[in-house]
Amino acid sequence: MSKKILIPVLILIAAVIIIAAAVFSPKQTATIKLNLAHFFPATHPVEKVLVPKWIQAVEEATDGQVRVTSYPGETLAKASDIYDGVVSGIADIGISCFSYTRGRFPVLEVFELPGIVYENAKVGGKVAWEGIKKLDPEEVKDTHLLMVFTTGPGHLLTRVPVRNLEDLKGVEIRATGLSAKTLQILGAVPVAMAQPETYEALSRGIVKGNLAPAEVLQGWRHAEVTSYVTLTPFLYNTLFFMTINSDVWNSLPPKLQKAISEANERVFEEVALGLWDDQNNSALDWAIGEKGIQKIVLSEAETRRWIEQVSPIQNEYAKKMDAMGLNGREILNTVKELADKYNQEYQ
């Protein structure tokens, strides 16, 4: 074959090969890029531990098709605006507290009611996640909820010993929201202030204590300005959420939804559930061992007194649910039964 004929034939063959490769080779899937908004600072375990492990798990489960970028410290939305920011699409995914928009999630307030014992954060998280699945509240159906997790119990961190209700009477305790109402019923004097202001208030004696998770003893240096920790696993529990915009979720192919859900469940079990327990336990051990903080454990009889004292708050909640056409007592009993179950499992 002459060169004049051979060269055009080779060019034609090459063109056919290129076209065939373009037509029959598998199409490259576009990377889906999502943002995640939360209010925790860059140094917090949520941003340093939970978020990166979740992002890595999602990326690995989807073979890199879904990539998530975290925006901590309220850079995308204020803490109280994050849930609605996810609803509106300002953020694709968000992490915050339900209680930051009190009244927006009336059913879910049950998980933060006083008088229900949560021995640790694992119990709180398990109760809330299973409880939400059972109760199926309408108030969180405008996003696709990925997981919930909790601080677990808050304790009384005080300058004076609190061994019974009488010791608490008239004592100024820093608290906000529902916790303030709880302390008032117990006879204390709640003082509302942000956590960053509490160290100075304690050091100056403006308040005599704080109702908070044990992590603040070390993380906020409260062990330097308090002397006692009264364990009160029935007074405090803060519920966090991680959720994704419904349109974003529904736009994902079922295969990716399944992969993300499985990865999400693993991170929930392995990381999120115990995140606050790790902080609380290490801080309490450090405060007792290094700072000489004295731990006070209420007797069973005294614990019953406290729980009975705050029962009107539970009754008020049940009536509010009844007024909404829901069975308030059934909701309460569901959560109490789950708490009993998981307190035994995660002792």
XYZ file of C-alpha atoms in Angstrom:
347
model
C 0.000 0.000 0.000
C 1.403 3.340 -0.984
C 2.172 6.023 1.559
C -0.520 8.250 0.082
C -3.163 5.655 0.900
C -1.629 4.377 4.183
C -1.439 7.694 6.016
C -5.152 8.615 5.559
C -6.137 5.065 6.562
C -4.065 5.287 9.753
C -5.558 8.686 10.553
C -9.060 7.261 10.006
C -8.347 4.280 12.239
C -6.977 6.554 14.980
C -10.047 8.776 14.748
C -12.347 5.760 15.024
C -10.443 4.533 18.109
C -10.675 7.951 19.793
C -14.393 8.252 19.035
C -15.064 4.699 20.229
C -13.165 5.342 23.463
C -15.193 8.480 24.081
C -18.484 6.741 23.346
C -17.974 3.411 25.071
C -15.692 4.272 28.009
C -17.491 4.773 31.347
C -18.490 8.354 31.974
C -16.679 10.176 34.757
C -19.005 10.947 37.661
C -18.936 14.569 38.758
C -17.805 15.168 42.332
C -20.570 16.389 44.639
C -19.221 19.110 46.890
C -21.120 19.907 50.085
C -20.514 22.323 52.964
C -21.050 21.660 56.664
C -21.798 24.509 59.087
C -21.376 24.376 62.855
C -20.612 26.713 65.758
C -17.835 24.852 67.585
C -14.365 26.434 67.479
C -11.542 24.866 65.497
C -9.988 23.496 68.713
C -13.126 21.652 69.881
C -13.376 17.837 69.593
C -16.431 18.222 67.360
C -14.240 19.918 64.743
C -11.009 18.049 65.570
C -12.453 14.529 65.956
C -16.097 14.020 64.955
C -16.322 16.126 61.789
C -13.090 14.939 60.107
C -13.867 11.284 60.848
C -17.385 11.708 59.468
C -16.134 13.484 56.338
C -13.494 10.803 55.760
C -16.042 8.008 56.237
C -18.439 9.610 53.742
C -15.730 10.205 51.144
C -14.433 6.634 51.456
C -17.934 5.140 51.335
C -18.766 7.069 48.164
C -15.373 6.480 46.499
C -14.711 10.212 46.602
C -17.938 11.136 44.796
C -19.135 13.143 47.803
C -16.719 15.608 49.377
C -17.590 17.750 52.382
C -15.904 20.915 53.626
C -16.373 21.967 57.249
C -16.975 25.592 58.267
C -16.580 25.819 62.083
C -17.037 28.771 64.420
C -20.293 30.114 62.931
C -18.567 31.120 59.681
C -21.585 30.078 57.595
C -24.388 30.663 60.096
C -24.930 31.552 63.755
C -25.544 28.613 66.069
C -29.227 29.488 66.460
C -29.658 29.850 62.677
C -27.962 26.650 61.542
C -31.021 24.390 61.406
C -33.075 26.880 59.422
C -29.966 27.583 57.350
C -29.957 23.930 56.316
C -33.684 24.112 55.541
C -33.160 27.140 53.275
C -29.970 25.823 51.675
C -27.547 28.346 53.149
C -25.735 25.264 54.423
C -25.944 21.767 52.945
C -25.276 20.102 56.305
C -25.421 21.556 59.815
C -24.526 20.698 63.403
C -25.991 22.627 66.339
C -28.250 22.346 69.413
C -32.004 21.999 69.187
C -32.326 24.114 72.345
C -30.761 27.153 70.669
C -34.140 27.739 69.033
C -36.403 26.885 71.949
C -40.002 26.451 70.848
C -38.944 25.390 67.345
C -38.717 21.709 68.409
C -41.374 21.227 71.114
C -41.447 17.415 71.063
C -37.661 17.101 71.257
C -37.592 19.152 74.449
C -38.452 15.878 76.178
C -34.803 14.784 75.888
C -33.632 17.760 77.946
C -36.267 17.600 80.705
C -35.022 17.328 84.288
C -35.922 14.251 86.283
C -34.819 11.744 83.638
C -31.504 10.086 84.478
C -28.765 9.952 81.823
C -25.720 8.339 83.379
C -23.490 9.383 80.487
C -23.484 10.815 76.964
C -23.800 7.379 75.353
C -27.081 6.862 77.164
C -28.317 10.306 76.182
C -27.413 9.806 72.528
C -28.910 6.324 72.270
C -32.136 7.400 73.967
C -32.515 10.449 71.745
C -31.715 8.739 68.429
C -33.934 5.722 69.108
C -36.615 7.928 70.653
C -36.752 10.232 67.632
C -37.154 7.228 65.331
C -40.026 5.955 67.474
C -41.752 9.308 68.029
C -41.223 10.430 64.403
C -41.869 14.135 65.140
C -42.989 16.387 62.295
C -40.723 19.206 63.487
C -37.569 17.609 62.026
C -39.031 16.399 58.731
C -38.075 19.549 56.825
C -34.488 18.232 56.703
C -33.007 14.734 56.571
C -31.724 14.063 60.081
C -28.398 12.207 60.036
C -27.732 11.754 63.756
C -28.181 13.250 67.205
C -25.783 13.136 70.154
C -25.628 14.708 73.599
C -23.421 16.227 76.265
C -24.743 13.712 78.728
C -25.291 14.784 82.339
C -24.505 18.179 83.735
C -23.371 18.500 87.336
C -23.307 21.211 89.968
C -19.802 22.663 90.064
C -19.715 24.828 93.168
C -17.625 26.858 95.594
C -19.698 25.543 98.535
C -20.680 21.898 99.187
C -24.145 20.832 97.991
C -25.125 17.530 99.598
C -28.886 18.053 99.789
C -31.686 20.419 98.757
C -31.182 22.486 101.872
C -27.573 23.224 100.854
C -28.794 24.445 97.458
C -31.397 26.850 98.783
C -30.577 30.477 97.930
C -27.268 29.617 96.225
C -26.542 31.599 93.040
C -25.940 29.132 90.198
C -25.138 30.011 86.612
C -27.728 28.443 84.303
C -29.724 29.256 81.174
C -33.011 28.234 79.565
C -34.740 25.197 81.025
C -31.877 24.639 83.486
C -32.610 28.008 85.084
C -36.228 27.008 85.611
C -35.116 23.682 87.064
C -32.768 25.293 89.581
C -35.389 27.814 90.625
C -37.822 25.009 91.464
C -35.069 23.346 93.496
C -34.621 26.523 95.558
C -31.424 27.882 94.011
C -31.069 31.342 92.485
C -30.361 30.900 88.758
C -28.156 33.546 87.152
C -28.164 33.707 83.350
C -24.806 34.257 81.694
C -22.759 32.886 78.819
C -20.205 30.187 79.574
C -17.202 32.450 78.786
C -18.328 34.872 81.527
C -18.695 32.213 84.193
C -15.027 31.807 85.209
C -14.731 35.437 86.313
C -18.155 35.370 87.967
C -17.109 32.323 89.992
C -13.737 33.789 90.886
C -15.356 37.004 92.128
C -18.151 35.206 93.970
C -20.906 36.714 91.818
C -22.162 33.153 91.440
C -21.381 30.202 93.714
C -21.685 27.519 91.075
C -22.442 26.389 87.560
C -24.703 23.652 86.180
C -22.708 22.187 83.274
C -21.002 19.065 81.924
C -17.801 18.113 83.732
C -15.733 19.076 80.676
C -15.844 22.751 81.734
C -13.740 21.920 84.802
C -10.740 21.581 82.519
C -11.736 23.101 79.200
C -13.012 26.313 80.812
C -10.677 26.042 83.859
C -13.575 25.990 86.326
C -11.649 23.625 88.588
C -9.547 26.677 89.475
C -12.549 28.553 90.884
C -14.710 25.766 92.344
C -14.126 23.188 95.062
C -16.973 20.674 94.758
C -18.771 18.624 92.110
C -22.203 17.299 93.034
C -23.168 14.589 90.550
C -26.669 15.288 89.232
C -27.254 13.085 86.158
C -30.956 13.988 86.184
C -30.763 17.779 85.833
C -29.158 18.478 82.484
C -28.756 17.034 78.984
C -28.127 19.022 75.795
C -29.122 17.503 72.464
C -27.126 18.174 69.275
C -28.120 17.373 65.702
C -26.378 16.715 62.412
C -28.765 17.161 59.494
C -28.712 17.630 55.718
C -30.867 19.720 53.387
C -33.776 17.625 52.067
C -33.340 18.680 48.438
C -29.638 17.873 48.571
C -30.337 14.469 50.096
C -33.109 13.635 47.641
C -30.880 14.618 44.718
C -28.353 11.931 45.638
C -28.644 8.569 43.858
C -29.971 5.783 46.107
C -26.562 4.087 45.986
C -24.883 7.154 47.479
C -27.655 7.636 50.059
C -27.141 4.048 51.215
C -23.362 4.461 51.391
C -23.618 7.715 53.364
C -26.220 6.272 55.738
C -24.035 3.268 56.533
C -20.939 5.423 57.057
C -22.952 7.856 59.156
C -24.238 5.094 61.423
C -20.703 3.802 62.009
C -19.407 7.239 62.975
C -22.425 7.768 65.232
C -21.686 4.546 67.120
C -17.900 4.785 67.162
C -17.316 8.520 67.628
C -20.341 10.743 68.292
C -21.921 8.707 71.085
C -18.906 8.831 73.362
C -17.477 12.199 72.340
C -18.608 14.044 75.467
C -17.957 11.096 77.770
C -14.292 11.216 76.834
C -14.138 14.930 77.647
C -16.267 14.714 80.807
C -14.458 11.730 82.298
C -10.949 13.018 81.665
C -11.829 16.493 82.972
C -13.416 15.113 86.149
C -10.476 12.793 86.813
C -8.070 15.685 86.251
C -10.034 18.055 88.512
C -10.130 15.525 91.349
C -6.581 14.267 90.964
C -4.758 17.478 90.068
C -6.899 20.239 91.556
C -8.308 18.547 94.639
C -11.955 18.958 93.647
C -14.219 16.993 96.004
C -16.863 14.755 94.391
C -20.241 14.531 96.123
C -22.643 11.693 95.319
C -26.236 12.166 96.470
C -27.869 9.316 98.368
C -30.709 7.409 96.697
C -33.219 9.026 99.021
C -31.855 12.498 98.314
C -31.878 11.833 94.576
C -35.573 10.901 94.788
C -36.269 14.182 96.607
C -34.667 16.191 93.815
C -36.443 14.272 91.058
C -39.822 14.636 92.790
C -39.180 18.364 93.210
C -38.748 18.889 89.438
C -41.708 16.678 88.418
C -43.952 19.734 87.762
C -41.738 20.568 84.761
C -42.453 17.131 83.294
C -46.174 17.526 83.976
C -46.152 20.905 82.280
C -44.454 19.383 79.237
C -47.026 16.579 79.035
C -49.888 19.095 79.123
C -48.240 21.142 76.372
C -47.985 18.041 74.186
C -51.614 17.147 74.892
C -52.638 20.651 73.791
C -50.819 20.011 70.492
C -52.886 16.870 69.925
C -50.080 14.551 71.018
C -49.975 12.115 73.930
C -47.595 13.850 76.316
C -47.519 11.107 78.913
C -46.818 8.472 76.266
C -43.911 10.531 74.906
C -42.477 10.905 78.418
C -42.867 7.214 79.195
C -41.187 6.247 75.921
C -38.128 8.307 76.810
C -38.026 7.106 80.424
C -38.203 3.458 79.328
C -35.372 3.993 76.854
C -33.316 5.762 79.533
C -33.794 2.843 81.917
C -32.767 0.427 79.166
C -29.595 2.232 78.143
C -28.548 3.231 81.670
C -28.284 -0.495 82.362
C -26.449 -1.174 79.101
C -23.919 1.668 79.439
C -23.208 1.637 83.186
